[in-house]
């Protein structure tokens, strides 16, 4: 399956390399052309002049960009070149509304679309162990399976278009609530004078535990927050959750509380730290009381 | 080590039985005498007339009661009979302040005290697999180790008196924040039309996951909340967290938000359901918007 790739950021570059290893990567395009040129030189794939030229040459086209407007911009740019039967696989994290809009624009030209946001971070992208949550037509999903399998491990078809993004948004709400829990509990433990490494040891296997407690409470114990899952990226994703909830007329407390605190952290220059840096604010609560 | 037990509730009864299996249970006392009589008949241990009489006959005395006032009441009742060198092991969940007060009252008579709250629920108590978080003098902790080992598996000495309770309170804050995360994320997923069992499958192994997501999100998917960790018991524990934080001049957002929502759930008759019943309130947010 001749596959193209658009969006060679930290995630996309590794994902494209894994497509190359699987013998699927035909060509690439990137807004900053130098990156595409480097990967073309490295892998021997073609560097396309523009998204439409790339779309004309491939059977599948993976997109991995940053924001909702970027996805729609790429879709509009590739559409003039796309042949009917092309499958566009969007691995960006955007709203379900954007996914449905992209699918509708491509459907008019007989082009299939799958929303396939990923989780697992830069490490998962590099190792090909991403979790991929997919929305779209089941037959289109089956056609794209070799492409997805080259980039990830746990690949789940969640339902029609938009359901991949809705699942990713669900995951980002989980992350927000759990980091609230871990940061608040660890700040309390510190204020009580407990040895934080002992607290982690005692509670890691219990009912209060979580991936974030096991893997990020140690960051809080050390007071060092290397990225990780950057505050500004999670904040962007929580903005998507906000918009999706707002479409139901709902404001989600965990989401809104966390966004407000992220704004505070970004203003203080912590936007590129791992989200466990939220501990700074919870710890400061006790600092004010001391 | 001749051991006595006071407080034969759902947890205490199973813990006392495990002490009996380990050959340690000498005698019991319970406010409702019939329960003590039954266990005495079952195990052949003595039923003491009062806490002081029991304290006079044993080397270790385990307490497992409900509230801070109960612990101090039992301590005052047993003290007149206690011989110097007795070790009192309090497995109740109360505040660190109460633990320090109990320790001080007993120290005057040369009696040792350990605060040893447990986690793992009724099932952990029955199977002898409780996690036990201990505070107190290290030598006293070592003396009591056979008693603790008969009741639990992960036994951690956290520091001086009160540190066991502080660790348990930390765990209860974690549970509050995580159940907020899981309930809000699952309500969002439901509103988006996702199949909740697929969401659980897709996200259980990811970075947003937690013990509560894996074990209690299925309760939310089914809309059935069998206890479990009852709302009214977690609410009691969060009251302890509130008091401990207030002693630092701090109000903890996760704790206070959860207490307010628990009050609402208890008023609606859901106090004896598992805390995953919080999903009802988060789901209702979307219901109001529909």
XYZ file of C-alpha atoms in Angstrom:
580
model
C 0.000 0.000 0.000
C 1.788 3.154 -1.234
C 1.575 5.592 1.656
C 2.301 9.301 1.964
C 2.959 11.300 5.126
C 2.241 14.948 5.908
C 3.477 16.556 9.142
C 6.981 15.591 10.239
C 6.967 16.924 13.806
C 8.331 15.083 16.835
C 5.602 12.439 16.523
C 5.187 12.373 12.750
C 8.868 11.921 11.948
C 9.064 8.717 14.000
C 5.753 7.437 12.645
C 6.914 8.035 9.048
C 10.140 6.170 9.769
C 8.116 3.185 10.986
C 6.071 3.276 7.757
C 9.390 3.218 5.874
C 10.576 0.186 7.895
C 7.333 -1.577 6.967
C 8.036 -0.859 3.289
C 4.993 1.426 2.952
C 6.421 4.964 2.785
C 6.223 6.347 -0.764
C 6.555 10.096 -0.227
C 6.343 12.988 2.245
C 5.399 16.645 2.434
C 6.051 19.055 5.286
C 5.346 22.767 5.799
C 9.025 23.258 6.667
C 10.459 21.676 3.518
C 13.928 20.986 4.968
C 12.510 18.287 7.242
C 10.889 16.501 4.327
C 14.122 16.739 2.339
C 16.080 15.156 5.205
C 13.668 12.242 5.545
C 13.589 11.740 1.769
C 17.407 11.603 1.755
C 17.400 9.194 4.714
C 14.759 6.783 3.394
C 14.875 7.250 -0.370
C 11.193 8.243 -0.451
C 9.939 11.096 -2.645
C 9.620 14.658 -1.420
C 6.369 15.983 -2.898
C 6.043 19.564 -4.116
C 2.704 19.999 -2.374
C -0.044 17.950 -0.661
C -2.016 17.561 -3.925
C 1.011 16.103 -5.748
C 1.563 13.648 -2.914
C -2.135 12.671 -2.822
C -2.015 11.903 -6.546
C 0.714 9.297 -6.051
C -0.470 7.260 -3.061
C -3.218 4.902 -1.847
C -3.057 6.057 1.783
C -2.057 9.411 3.197
C -1.293 9.948 6.887
C -1.621 13.421 8.432
C -0.036 14.358 11.757
C -0.308 18.094 12.452
C -1.051 20.290 15.463
C -4.383 22.025 15.336
C -7.905 21.810 13.912
C -7.253 24.542 11.312
C -4.082 22.751 10.161
C -6.007 19.522 9.496
C -8.664 21.282 7.435
C -5.976 23.274 5.600
C -4.100 20.086 4.651
C -7.345 18.370 3.608
C -8.223 21.281 1.299
C -4.701 21.320 -0.119
C -4.541 17.601 -0.866
C -8.100 17.194 -2.184
C -7.470 18.545 -5.749
C -4.882 15.811 -6.356
C -6.626 12.915 -4.627
C -7.889 9.971 -6.643
C -11.175 8.308 -5.619
C -10.348 5.421 -3.278
C -7.550 7.243 -1.483
C -7.718 6.782 2.312
C -6.706 9.736 4.480
C -5.637 8.743 8.009
C -5.546 11.743 10.350
C -3.437 11.055 13.449
C -3.663 14.639 14.754
C -5.530 15.319 17.999
C -8.423 17.607 17.051
C -12.132 17.814 17.803
C -14.673 15.262 16.599
C -16.401 18.142 14.778
C -13.250 18.809 12.748
C -12.959 15.094 11.965
C -16.523 15.053 10.623
C -15.915 18.201 8.577
C -12.719 16.758 7.064
C -14.515 13.497 6.252
C -17.380 15.380 4.563
C -15.036 17.479 2.402
C -13.151 14.368 1.235
C -16.262 12.225 0.729
C -17.359 14.627 -2.039
C -14.317 13.417 -4.038
C -14.773 9.752 -3.162
C -11.866 9.873 -0.685
C -12.105 7.933 2.580
C -11.220 9.459 5.944
C -10.340 7.972 9.330
C -9.756 9.982 12.516
C -6.963 8.095 14.276
C -5.490 10.080 17.183
C -2.744 8.298 19.031
C -1.464 8.062 22.575
C 1.893 6.901 23.892
C 3.986 9.987 23.298
C 7.245 10.434 21.423
C 8.568 7.167 22.824
C 5.541 5.216 21.577
C 5.867 6.872 18.160
C 9.549 5.891 17.973
C 8.970 2.295 19.075
C 5.827 1.765 17.018
C 3.860 0.999 20.194
C 1.279 3.800 19.984
C -2.312 3.184 20.971
C -4.476 4.283 18.022
C -8.167 5.118 18.500
C -9.997 5.072 15.195
C -13.252 6.504 13.894
C -14.717 5.969 10.442
C -16.297 3.500 8.063
C -15.387 -0.100 9.061
C -14.372 -1.113 5.515
C -12.095 1.937 5.228
C -10.616 1.034 8.616
C -9.850 -2.496 7.398
C -8.170 -1.147 4.254
C -5.956 1.132 6.357
C -5.034 -1.558 8.869
C -1.528 -2.260 7.439
C -0.703 1.445 7.732
C -1.982 1.620 11.315
C -0.207 -1.613 12.283
C 3.114 -0.161 11.098
C 2.771 2.740 13.552
C 1.045 1.308 16.615
C 0.201 -1.721 18.661
C -3.235 -1.341 20.318
C -5.467 -0.354 17.417
C -9.158 0.009 18.239
C -12.035 0.853 15.911
C -14.293 2.942 18.151
C -17.179 3.669 15.767
C -18.077 6.154 13.011
C -16.130 9.309 12.096
C -15.261 11.415 15.143
C -15.289 8.506 17.586
C -11.498 8.218 17.549
C -11.215 11.865 18.574
C -13.951 11.454 21.198
C -12.000 8.563 22.717
C -8.781 10.577 22.747
C -10.613 13.462 24.412
C -11.914 11.024 27.039
C -8.328 9.976 27.706
C -7.205 13.597 28.096
C -9.961 14.213 30.669
C -8.767 11.139 32.574
C -5.206 12.517 32.547
C -6.397 15.901 33.844
C -8.357 14.420 36.741
C -5.660 11.962 37.698
C -2.894 14.580 37.715
C -5.142 16.702 39.975
C -5.454 13.737 42.323
C -1.769 12.887 42.375
C -0.566 16.493 42.748
C -3.005 17.306 45.559
C -2.328 14.071 47.455
C 1.438 14.441 47.165
C 1.327 18.080 48.322
C -0.727 16.972 51.345
C 1.740 14.161 52.092
C 4.662 16.574 51.902
C 2.933 19.039 54.236
C 2.366 16.205 56.719
C 6.115 15.536 56.719
C 5.906 12.125 55.075
C 8.864 10.741 53.097
C 7.431 10.957 49.581
C 9.360 7.952 48.257
C 7.850 5.836 51.048
C 4.369 7.147 50.223
C 4.851 6.137 46.578
C 6.037 2.705 47.661
C 3.164 2.188 50.108
C 0.337 3.359 47.822
C 1.456 2.316 44.309
C -0.227 -1.067 44.431
C -3.416 0.138 46.135
C -6.830 1.265 44.965
C -5.749 4.923 44.841
C -3.021 4.200 42.323
C -2.785 5.156 38.661
C -0.281 5.337 35.807
C 0.433 8.929 36.767
C 0.955 8.094 40.435
C 3.441 5.324 39.658
C 5.261 7.196 36.876
C 4.964 10.884 37.777
C 4.651 11.118 41.581
C 8.429 10.472 41.616
C 8.862 13.684 39.544
C 6.981 15.530 42.302
C 9.108 13.899 45.004
C 12.238 15.151 43.184
C 10.778 18.543 42.210
C 11.842 18.043 38.585
C 9.409 17.841 35.657
C 11.140 16.906 32.408
C 8.723 16.600 29.461
C 6.929 14.225 29.331
C 3.516 15.403 28.406
C 3.966 19.143 28.104
C 1.503 21.440 29.890
C 0.900 23.491 26.718
C 0.013 20.383 24.675
C -2.357 18.999 27.298
C -3.858 22.481 27.578
C -4.486 22.479 23.827
C -6.179 19.076 24.111
C -8.298 20.214 27.067
C -9.419 23.134 24.891
C -10.789 20.516 22.487
C -12.551 18.765 25.394
C -13.964 22.137 26.452
C -15.357 22.788 22.954
C -16.816 19.295 22.638
C -18.509 19.519 26.073
C -19.737 23.035 25.259
C -21.496 21.609 22.215
C -23.599 19.641 24.747
C -24.158 22.827 26.780
C -21.890 21.470 29.519
C -18.866 22.816 31.419
C -16.738 20.012 32.867
C -15.315 20.851 36.323
C -12.118 18.778 36.087
C -11.386 20.159 32.618
C -12.023 23.809 33.509
C -10.161 23.679 36.822
C -7.151 22.140 35.137
C -7.159 24.630 32.239
C -7.212 27.547 34.684
C -4.257 26.099 36.563
C -2.372 25.372 33.319
C -2.820 29.016 32.300
C -1.233 29.977 35.599
C 1.647 27.541 35.071
C 2.254 28.697 31.490
C 2.269 32.335 32.609
C 4.957 31.395 35.135
C 7.080 29.815 32.404
C 6.303 26.130 33.072
C 4.422 25.376 29.835
C 7.115 23.082 28.470
C 7.378 20.997 31.629
C 5.565 17.693 32.169
C 2.037 18.116 33.529
C 3.225 16.762 36.898
C 4.468 20.338 37.383
C 0.901 20.940 38.630
C 2.418 19.861 41.962
C 3.960 23.354 42.128
C 0.527 24.952 42.553
C -0.801 22.391 45.022
C 2.381 22.595 47.070
C 2.097 26.394 47.079
C -1.337 26.080 48.755
C 0.427 24.690 51.797
C 3.263 27.175 51.407
C 0.741 29.994 51.792
C -0.590 28.350 54.946
C 2.842 27.782 56.502
C 2.366 -12.884 71.420
C -0.986 -12.936 73.254
C -3.198 -10.534 71.322
C -6.576 -8.986 72.069
C -9.014 -7.418 69.595
C -11.536 -4.618 70.103
C -14.041 -3.717 67.382
C -15.580 -6.625 65.516
C -17.163 -4.807 62.580
C -17.026 -5.952 58.960
C -13.263 -5.361 58.849
C -12.379 -6.228 62.438
C -14.143 -9.586 62.488
C -12.083 -10.863 59.551
C -8.863 -9.412 60.933
C -9.486 -11.084 64.316
C -10.123 -14.405 62.563
C -6.740 -14.085 60.812
C -5.084 -13.439 64.180
C -6.757 -16.628 65.418
C -5.447 -18.585 62.406
C -1.950 -17.324 63.233
C -2.368 -18.600 66.815
C -2.240 -15.101 68.304
C -5.844 -14.316 69.330
C -6.244 -14.491 73.105
C -9.439 -12.526 73.687
C -11.949 -10.027 72.301
C -14.232 -7.218 73.377
C -16.937 -5.512 71.338
C -19.476 -2.789 72.131
C -22.228 -5.113 70.892
C -21.396 -8.071 73.142
C -23.187 -10.708 71.034
C -20.577 -10.372 68.254
C -17.755 -10.986 70.725
C -19.609 -13.988 72.164
C -20.020 -15.487 68.691
C -16.337 -15.105 67.814
C -15.318 -16.484 71.236
C -17.515 -19.537 70.613
C -16.118 -19.938 67.112
C -12.422 -19.628 68.014
C -12.272 -20.607 71.672
C -10.793 -17.228 72.616
C -11.907 -15.350 75.750
C -14.676 -12.781 75.764
C -13.485 -9.994 78.050
C -15.904 -8.142 80.354
C -14.472 -4.756 79.350
C -11.451 -3.216 77.544
C -9.458 -2.901 80.794
C -9.883 -6.605 81.580
C -8.735 -7.526 78.082
C -5.737 -5.151 78.260
C -4.639 -6.819 81.512
C -4.369 -10.231 79.841
C -2.517 -9.484 76.569
C 0.798 -8.265 75.122
C -0.750 -6.646 72.048
C -4.192 -5.130 71.597
C -5.651 -4.318 68.188
C -8.374 -1.678 67.864
C -10.587 -1.380 64.795
C -13.431 1.097 65.336
C -15.147 3.807 63.293
C -14.433 7.313 64.464
C -11.901 9.490 66.264
C -14.019 9.682 69.449
C -14.376 5.888 69.488
C -10.608 5.394 69.416
C -10.030 7.786 72.295
C -12.940 6.233 74.220
C -11.460 2.748 73.851
C -7.987 3.995 74.786
C -9.350 5.560 77.987
C -11.319 2.415 78.788
C -8.407 0.022 78.323
C -5.736 2.158 79.999
C -6.597 1.319 83.645
C -5.961 -2.392 82.988
C -2.917 -2.073 80.734
C 0.445 -3.338 81.914
C 3.602 -1.415 80.939
C 4.975 -2.879 77.728
C 1.561 -3.518 76.174
C 1.437 -2.471 72.497
C -1.820 -0.961 71.219
C -2.236 -1.266 67.435
C -4.976 1.039 66.140
C -6.209 -0.032 62.699
C -9.048 2.521 62.605
C -8.932 5.344 60.056
C -8.820 8.552 62.101
C -6.822 11.777 62.041
C -3.097 11.998 62.782
C -4.009 14.344 65.645
C -6.140 11.637 67.258
C -3.301 9.138 66.818
C -0.891 11.468 68.606
C -3.400 12.100 71.406
C -3.995 8.363 71.898
C -0.248 7.703 71.917
C 0.310 10.440 74.523
C -2.426 9.118 76.833
C -0.974 5.580 76.699
C 2.653 6.673 76.985
C 1.890 7.977 80.502
C 1.300 4.349 81.533
C 4.280 2.950 79.634
C 2.028 1.526 76.921
C 3.178 1.652 73.286
C 0.932 2.841 70.452
C 1.037 2.383 66.693
C -1.363 4.018 64.223
C -1.880 1.351 61.565
C -4.760 2.179 59.207
C -5.344 -0.378 56.503
C -6.475 -0.425 52.907
C -7.824 -3.245 50.797
C -11.408 -3.366 51.993
C -13.464 -6.219 53.379
C -11.943 -8.632 50.882
C -8.381 -7.721 51.906
C -9.350 -8.124 55.572
C -10.788 -11.575 54.890
C -7.821 -12.765 52.837
C -5.170 -11.243 55.093
C -3.877 -9.162 52.186
C -4.444 -5.672 53.627
C -1.919 -2.916 53.051
C -1.006 -1.542 56.494
C 0.517 1.948 56.866
C 2.182 2.328 60.261
C 3.253 5.236 62.417
C 5.093 5.046 65.736
C 8.336 4.157 67.446
C 10.429 1.777 65.241
C 11.135 -0.658 68.107
C 7.425 -0.841 68.959
C 6.704 -1.433 65.252
C 9.162 -4.345 65.208
C 7.569 -5.882 68.313
C 4.131 -5.692 66.696
C 5.264 -7.116 63.367
C 3.906 -10.670 63.951
C 0.461 -9.194 64.699
C 0.563 -6.984 61.569
C 1.845 -9.856 59.397
C -1.121 -11.996 60.456
C -3.557 -9.377 59.093
C -1.855 -7.879 56.043
C 0.714 -8.270 53.327
C 2.257 -4.884 52.415
C 3.291 -3.501 55.800
C 5.145 -0.184 55.708
C 6.601 1.794 58.599
C 6.013 5.400 57.485
C 7.571 7.307 60.392
C 6.598 8.540 63.875
C 3.113 8.480 65.407
C 0.463 9.888 63.046
C 2.387 9.063 59.870
C 0.307 5.951 59.234
C -2.867 8.050 59.328
C -1.281 10.753 57.155
C -0.455 8.105 54.553
C -3.986 6.717 54.644
C -5.379 10.246 54.237
C -3.085 10.708 51.225
C -4.551 7.546 49.722
C -8.108 8.789 50.294
C -7.297 12.055 48.478
C -5.938 10.013 45.569
C -9.173 7.993 45.457
C -11.280 11.170 45.459
C -9.377 12.763 42.592
C -9.239 9.614 40.525
C -12.968 8.903 40.882
C -13.592 12.503 39.751
C -11.449 11.840 36.680
C -13.051 8.519 35.814
C -16.639 9.672 36.383
C -16.222 12.874 34.355
C -14.403 11.147 31.483
C -16.945 8.332 31.291
C -19.887 10.766 31.341
C -18.248 12.674 28.473
C -17.659 9.434 26.536
C -21.300 8.437 27.014
C -22.519 11.847 25.835
C -20.337 11.474 22.722
C -22.107 8.208 21.946
C -19.073 5.976 22.486
C -19.505 2.315 23.455
C -18.279 2.480 27.043
C -16.904 -1.069 27.080
C -14.750 -0.225 24.053
C -13.531 2.960 25.757
C -12.487 0.921 28.791
C -10.696 -1.561 26.554
C -8.930 1.139 24.525
C -7.758 3.286 27.464
C -7.091 0.771 30.274
C -3.443 0.260 29.398
C -2.702 3.920 28.628
C -1.312 6.840 30.609
C -4.808 7.977 31.680
C -5.513 4.692 33.405
C -5.846 3.916 37.105
C -7.077 1.200 39.446
C -10.459 2.921 39.540
C -10.684 3.165 35.759
C -9.927 -0.519 35.263
C -12.063 -1.760 38.162
C -14.888 0.784 38.487
C -15.462 2.300 35.035
C -17.290 -0.982 34.233
C -19.718 -0.186 37.087
C -20.429 3.135 35.340
C -20.877 1.399 31.986
C -23.477 -0.892 33.600
C -25.075 1.806 35.777
C -24.785 -0.399 38.869
C -22.678 0.498 41.928
C -22.523 -2.360 44.438
C -20.358 -1.552 47.504
C -17.385 -1.480 47.145
C -16.106 1.529 48.919
C -19.246 3.145 50.241
C -19.805 6.871 49.658
C -20.553 7.496 53.351
C -17.287 5.864 54.462
C -15.138 7.744 51.954
C -16.972 10.910 52.974
C -16.034 10.246 56.604
C -12.386 9.777 55.562
C -12.433 12.961 53.458
C -13.699 14.771 56.561
C -10.461 13.657 58.231
C -8.469 14.956 55.235
C -10.382 18.238 55.484
C -9.508 18.595 59.177
C -5.853 17.721 58.629
C -5.526 20.204 55.737
C -7.387 22.855 57.764
C -4.731 22.499 60.462
C -2.306 23.817 57.790
C -4.748 26.624 56.951
C -5.505 24.961 53.616
C -8.679 23.923 51.777
C -8.013 21.161 49.226
C -10.061 21.574 46.009
C -10.372 17.878 45.121
C -11.363 17.007 48.684
C -13.942 19.781 49.059
C -15.487 19.282 45.615
C -15.865 15.573 46.271
C -17.354 16.082 49.749
C -19.963 18.460 48.352
C -20.926 15.939 45.685
C -21.006 13.086 48.216
C -23.422 15.110 50.351
C -25.654 15.418 47.309
C -25.415 11.686 46.608
C -26.145 10.761 50.251
C -29.160 13.088 50.304
C -30.441 11.246 47.226
C -30.088 7.890 48.993
C -26.859 6.676 47.354
C -24.639 6.742 50.455
C -24.273 2.975 50.631
C -23.296 2.589 46.986
C -19.710 2.340 45.750
C -18.087 5.742 45.147
C -18.281 5.092 41.393
C -21.899 6.233 41.818
C -20.378 9.724 41.370
C -20.974 8.968 37.683
C -24.665 9.733 38.351
C -23.872 13.407 38.970
C -21.435 13.777 36.084
C -23.865 12.052 33.730
C -26.645 14.351 34.927
C -24.559 17.368 33.790
C -25.031 16.158 30.236
C -28.621 15.176 30.939
C -29.367 18.795 31.857
C -27.785 19.953 28.609
C -29.668 17.446 26.442
